[in-house]
Amino acid sequence: MIRIEQEAWQAMLAHARRVYPEECCGALLGLREEGLKRVLRALPLENAHPGSRRSRYQVRPEELLEAERQARREGVELIGIYHSHPDCPAYFSRTDLENACPWYSFLVVSICRGRFEGAGSWTVNPDRTAAVPEELLHPDSSSEEPTCRES
């Protein structure tokens, strides 16, 4: 199970809204506590995808390494990666799977017409052939009523 704390949640949503209608991406910093991943901070990263950023994101390896260093400095760890899906549901795509690291959680936030519509989190098996949904708790969990349609 992964739980996103209020401050991290608000930072992620603000980032997603700020770059809308493009995808945002960032690092999830936090703690692992007896089967629970607690995300304490969302660290925005630059979407370095060289093409259209409306349906793809790319994290530079050097930025991810710096996020790891930042986590260590803060006494936490890099738990995962987040990104947004503008105007489509929160799902884990084939492209996401092909680029995933099995030791991270992958959180996807749906932003439709600039508003939060839903979120999901996944873990990836070691050979990157499948992603498994993981239970996600966040401050807006009870208000999700997705209306976005996949385009």
mmCIF file of C-alpha atoms in Angstrom:
data_model
loop_
_atom_site.group_PDB
_atom_site.id
_atom_site.type_symbol
_atom_site.label_atom_id
_atom_site.label_comp_id
_atom_site.label_asym_id
_atom_site.label_seq_id
_atom_site.Cartn_x
_atom_site.Cartn_y
_atom_site.Cartn_z
ATOM 1 C CA MET A 1 0.000 0.000 0.000
ATOM 2 C CA ILE A 2 1.134 3.536 -0.749
ATOM 3 C CA ARG A 3 -0.153 6.609 1.084
ATOM 4 C CA ILE A 4 0.408 10.131 -0.206
ATOM 5 C CA GLU A 5 0.507 12.713 2.556
ATOM 6 C CA GLN A 6 -1.338 16.034 2.147
ATOM 7 C CA GLU A 7 1.678 18.251 1.355
ATOM 8 C CA ALA A 8 3.049 15.848 -1.260
ATOM 9 C CA TRP A 9 -0.421 15.385 -2.768
ATOM 10 C CA GLN A 10 -1.008 19.117 -3.109
ATOM 11 C CA ALA A 11 2.444 19.606 -4.684
ATOM 12 C CA MET A 12 1.744 16.875 -7.261
ATOM 13 C CA LEU A 13 -1.642 18.276 -8.222
ATOM 14 C CA ALA A 14 -0.260 21.818 -8.452
ATOM 15 C CA HIS A 15 2.536 20.568 -10.716
ATOM 16 C CA ALA A 16 0.088 18.666 -12.939
ATOM 17 C CA ARG A 17 -2.202 21.686 -13.253
ATOM 18 C CA ARG A 18 0.710 24.042 -13.923
ATOM 19 C CA VAL A 19 1.979 22.077 -16.945
ATOM 20 C CA TYR A 20 -1.460 21.013 -18.215
ATOM 21 C CA PRO A 21 -2.179 20.086 -21.038
ATOM 22 C CA GLU A 22 1.254 18.445 -21.033
ATOM 23 C CA GLU A 23 2.286 15.553 -18.803
ATOM 24 C CA CYS A 24 4.209 16.379 -15.663
ATOM 25 C CA CYS A 25 6.582 14.023 -13.889
ATOM 26 C CA GLY A 26 8.378 13.896 -10.593
ATOM 27 C CA ALA A 27 9.848 11.838 -7.788
ATOM 28 C CA LEU A 28 8.063 10.481 -4.714
ATOM 29 C CA LEU A 29 10.170 10.771 -1.553
ATOM 30 C CA GLY A 30 9.220 9.079 1.670
ATOM 31 C CA LEU A 31 9.534 6.149 4.025
ATOM 32 C CA ARG A 32 8.780 2.435 3.959
ATOM 33 C CA GLU A 33 7.122 1.338 7.200
ATOM 34 C CA GLU A 34 5.995 -2.281 7.686
ATOM 35 C CA GLY A 35 4.471 -2.787 4.232
ATOM 36 C CA LEU A 36 3.338 0.829 3.874
ATOM 37 C CA LYS A 37 5.045 3.360 1.615
ATOM 38 C CA ARG A 38 4.455 6.881 2.973
ATOM 39 C CA VAL A 39 5.102 9.654 0.459
ATOM 40 C CA LEU A 40 6.114 12.768 2.362
ATOM 41 C CA ARG A 41 7.295 14.898 -0.545
ATOM 42 C CA ALA A 42 6.685 15.165 -4.272
ATOM 43 C CA LEU A 43 9.739 16.515 -6.066
ATOM 44 C CA PRO A 44 8.842 17.966 -9.493
ATOM 45 C CA LEU A 45 11.172 16.968 -12.327
ATOM 46 C CA GLU A 46 11.379 18.291 -15.862
ATOM 47 C CA ASN A 47 9.551 16.349 -18.557
ATOM 48 C CA ALA A 48 12.479 15.871 -20.932
ATOM 49 C CA HIS A 49 10.566 14.006 -23.640
ATOM 50 C CA PRO A 50 11.888 15.369 -26.966
ATOM 51 C CA GLY A 51 8.528 15.109 -28.754
ATOM 52 C CA SER A 52 5.012 16.080 -27.788
ATOM 53 C CA ARG A 53 4.627 16.089 -24.012
ATOM 54 C CA ARG A 54 0.846 15.822 -24.186
ATOM 55 C CA SER A 55 0.988 12.026 -24.012
ATOM 56 C CA ARG A 56 4.561 11.141 -22.989
ATOM 57 C CA TYR A 57 7.081 11.956 -20.327
ATOM 58 C CA GLN A 58 10.749 11.216 -19.880
ATOM 59 C CA VAL A 59 12.924 11.658 -16.815
ATOM 60 C CA ARG A 60 16.596 12.415 -17.303
ATOM 61 C CA PRO A 61 18.792 9.844 -15.492
ATOM 62 C CA GLU A 62 20.878 12.604 -13.910
ATOM 63 C CA GLU A 63 17.717 14.192 -12.444
ATOM 64 C CA LEU A 64 16.670 10.846 -10.983
ATOM 65 C CA LEU A 65 20.127 10.425 -9.439
ATOM 66 C CA GLU A 66 19.848 13.895 -7.930
ATOM 67 C CA ALA A 67 16.413 12.959 -6.528
ATOM 68 C CA GLU A 68 18.075 9.905 -4.901
ATOM 69 C CA ARG A 69 20.736 12.162 -3.375
ATOM 70 C CA GLN A 70 18.089 14.636 -2.182
ATOM 71 C CA ALA A 71 16.151 11.803 -0.528
ATOM 72 C CA ARG A 72 19.274 10.623 1.319
ATOM 73 C CA ARG A 73 19.989 14.194 2.483
ATOM 74 C CA GLU A 74 16.442 14.366 3.887
ATOM 75 C CA GLY A 75 16.711 10.967 5.599
ATOM 76 C CA VAL A 76 14.111 9.347 3.341
ATOM 77 C CA GLU A 77 14.216 7.320 0.137
ATOM 78 C CA LEU A 78 13.059 7.578 -3.451
ATOM 79 C CA ILE A 79 9.896 5.489 -3.388
ATOM 80 C CA GLY A 80 8.659 6.088 -6.910
ATOM 81 C CA ILE A 81 7.802 8.263 -9.852
ATOM 82 C CA TYR A 82 4.630 10.196 -10.567
ATOM 83 C CA HIS A 83 3.279 11.573 -13.810
ATOM 84 C CA SER A 84 0.020 13.029 -15.067
ATOM 85 C CA HIS A 85 -2.377 12.006 -17.805
ATOM 86 C CA PRO A 86 -3.974 15.130 -19.280
ATOM 87 C CA ASP A 87 -7.583 14.610 -20.368
ATOM 88 C CA CYS A 88 -7.526 10.838 -20.028
ATOM 89 C CA PRO A 89 -7.909 8.343 -17.187
ATOM 90 C CA ALA A 90 -5.171 7.307 -14.763
ATOM 91 C CA TYR A 91 -3.876 3.997 -16.119
ATOM 92 C CA PHE A 92 -0.508 2.311 -16.550
ATOM 93 C CA SER A 93 0.290 2.263 -20.266
ATOM 94 C CA ARG A 94 2.416 -0.141 -22.274
ATOM 95 C CA THR A 95 4.981 2.670 -22.683
ATOM 96 C CA ASP A 96 4.994 3.168 -18.896
ATOM 97 C CA LEU A 97 5.678 -0.553 -18.442
ATOM 98 C CA GLU A 98 8.497 -0.617 -20.995
ATOM 99 C CA ASN A 99 10.260 2.262 -19.211
ATOM 100 C CA ALA A 100 9.557 1.220 -15.612
ATOM 101 C CA CYS A 101 12.019 0.213 -12.901
ATOM 102 C CA PRO A 102 10.717 -2.686 -10.785
ATOM 103 C CA TRP A 103 11.889 -1.203 -7.479
ATOM 104 C CA TYR A 104 9.658 1.911 -7.745
ATOM 105 C CA SER A 105 5.968 2.626 -7.393
ATOM 106 C CA PHE A 106 4.432 4.468 -10.341
ATOM 107 C CA LEU A 107 1.668 6.933 -9.569
ATOM 108 C CA VAL A 108 -0.507 8.342 -12.347
ATOM 109 C CA VAL A 109 -2.775 11.341 -11.793
ATOM 110 C CA SER A 110 -5.585 12.120 -14.238
ATOM 111 C CA ILE A 111 -6.127 15.835 -14.902
ATOM 112 C CA CYS A 112 -9.144 16.574 -17.113
ATOM 113 C CA ARG A 113 -9.718 20.098 -18.321
ATOM 114 C CA GLY A 114 -7.325 21.227 -15.600
ATOM 115 C CA ARG A 115 -9.122 19.405 -12.749
ATOM 116 C CA PHE A 116 -8.181 16.313 -10.768
ATOM 117 C CA GLU A 117 -10.191 13.283 -11.906
ATOM 118 C CA GLY A 118 -8.504 10.255 -10.371
ATOM 119 C CA ALA A 119 -5.267 8.492 -9.556
ATOM 120 C CA GLY A 120 -3.737 5.046 -9.476
ATOM 121 C CA SER A 121 -0.476 3.462 -8.437
ATOM 122 C CA TRP A 122 1.287 0.392 -9.801
ATOM 123 C CA THR A 123 4.310 -1.759 -9.123
ATOM 124 C CA VAL A 124 6.145 -3.637 -11.858
ATOM 125 C CA ASN A 125 7.365 -7.228 -11.763
ATOM 126 C CA PRO A 126 11.156 -7.797 -12.025
ATOM 127 C CA ASP A 127 11.129 -8.740 -15.731
ATOM 128 C CA ARG A 128 8.895 -5.765 -16.612
ATOM 129 C CA THR A 129 6.212 -7.892 -18.257
ATOM 130 C CA ALA A 130 3.336 -6.776 -16.036
ATOM 131 C CA ALA A 131 2.236 -4.026 -13.687
ATOM 132 C CA VAL A 132 0.120 -4.714 -10.632
ATOM 133 C CA PRO A 133 -2.153 -2.074 -9.096
ATOM 134 C CA GLU A 134 -1.231 -1.213 -5.531
ATOM 135 C CA GLU A 135 -3.638 0.146 -2.968
ATOM 136 C CA LEU A 136 -3.425 3.937 -3.004
ATOM 137 C CA LEU A 137 -4.504 6.293 -0.245
ATOM 138 C CA HIS A 138 -4.478 10.044 -0.819
ATOM 139 C CA PRO A 139 -6.340 13.084 0.530
ATOM 140 C CA ASP A 140 -8.925 13.061 -2.301
ATOM 141 C CA SER A 141 -9.579 9.281 -2.257
ATOM 142 C CA SER A 142 -13.217 9.620 -1.240
ATOM 143 C CA SER A 143 -14.089 12.212 -3.899
ATOM 144 C CA GLU A 144 -13.018 10.355 -7.034
ATOM 145 C CA GLU A 145 -15.692 10.099 -9.691
ATOM 146 C CA PRO A 146 -13.707 9.774 -12.936
ATOM 147 C CA THR A 147 -15.371 11.325 -15.972
ATOM 148 C CA CYS A 148 -12.432 11.364 -18.379
ATOM 149 C CA ARG A 149 -12.581 9.019 -21.301
ATOM 150 C CA GLU A 150 -9.475 7.492 -22.805
ATOM 151 C CA SER A 151 -8.710 9.201 -26.094
#
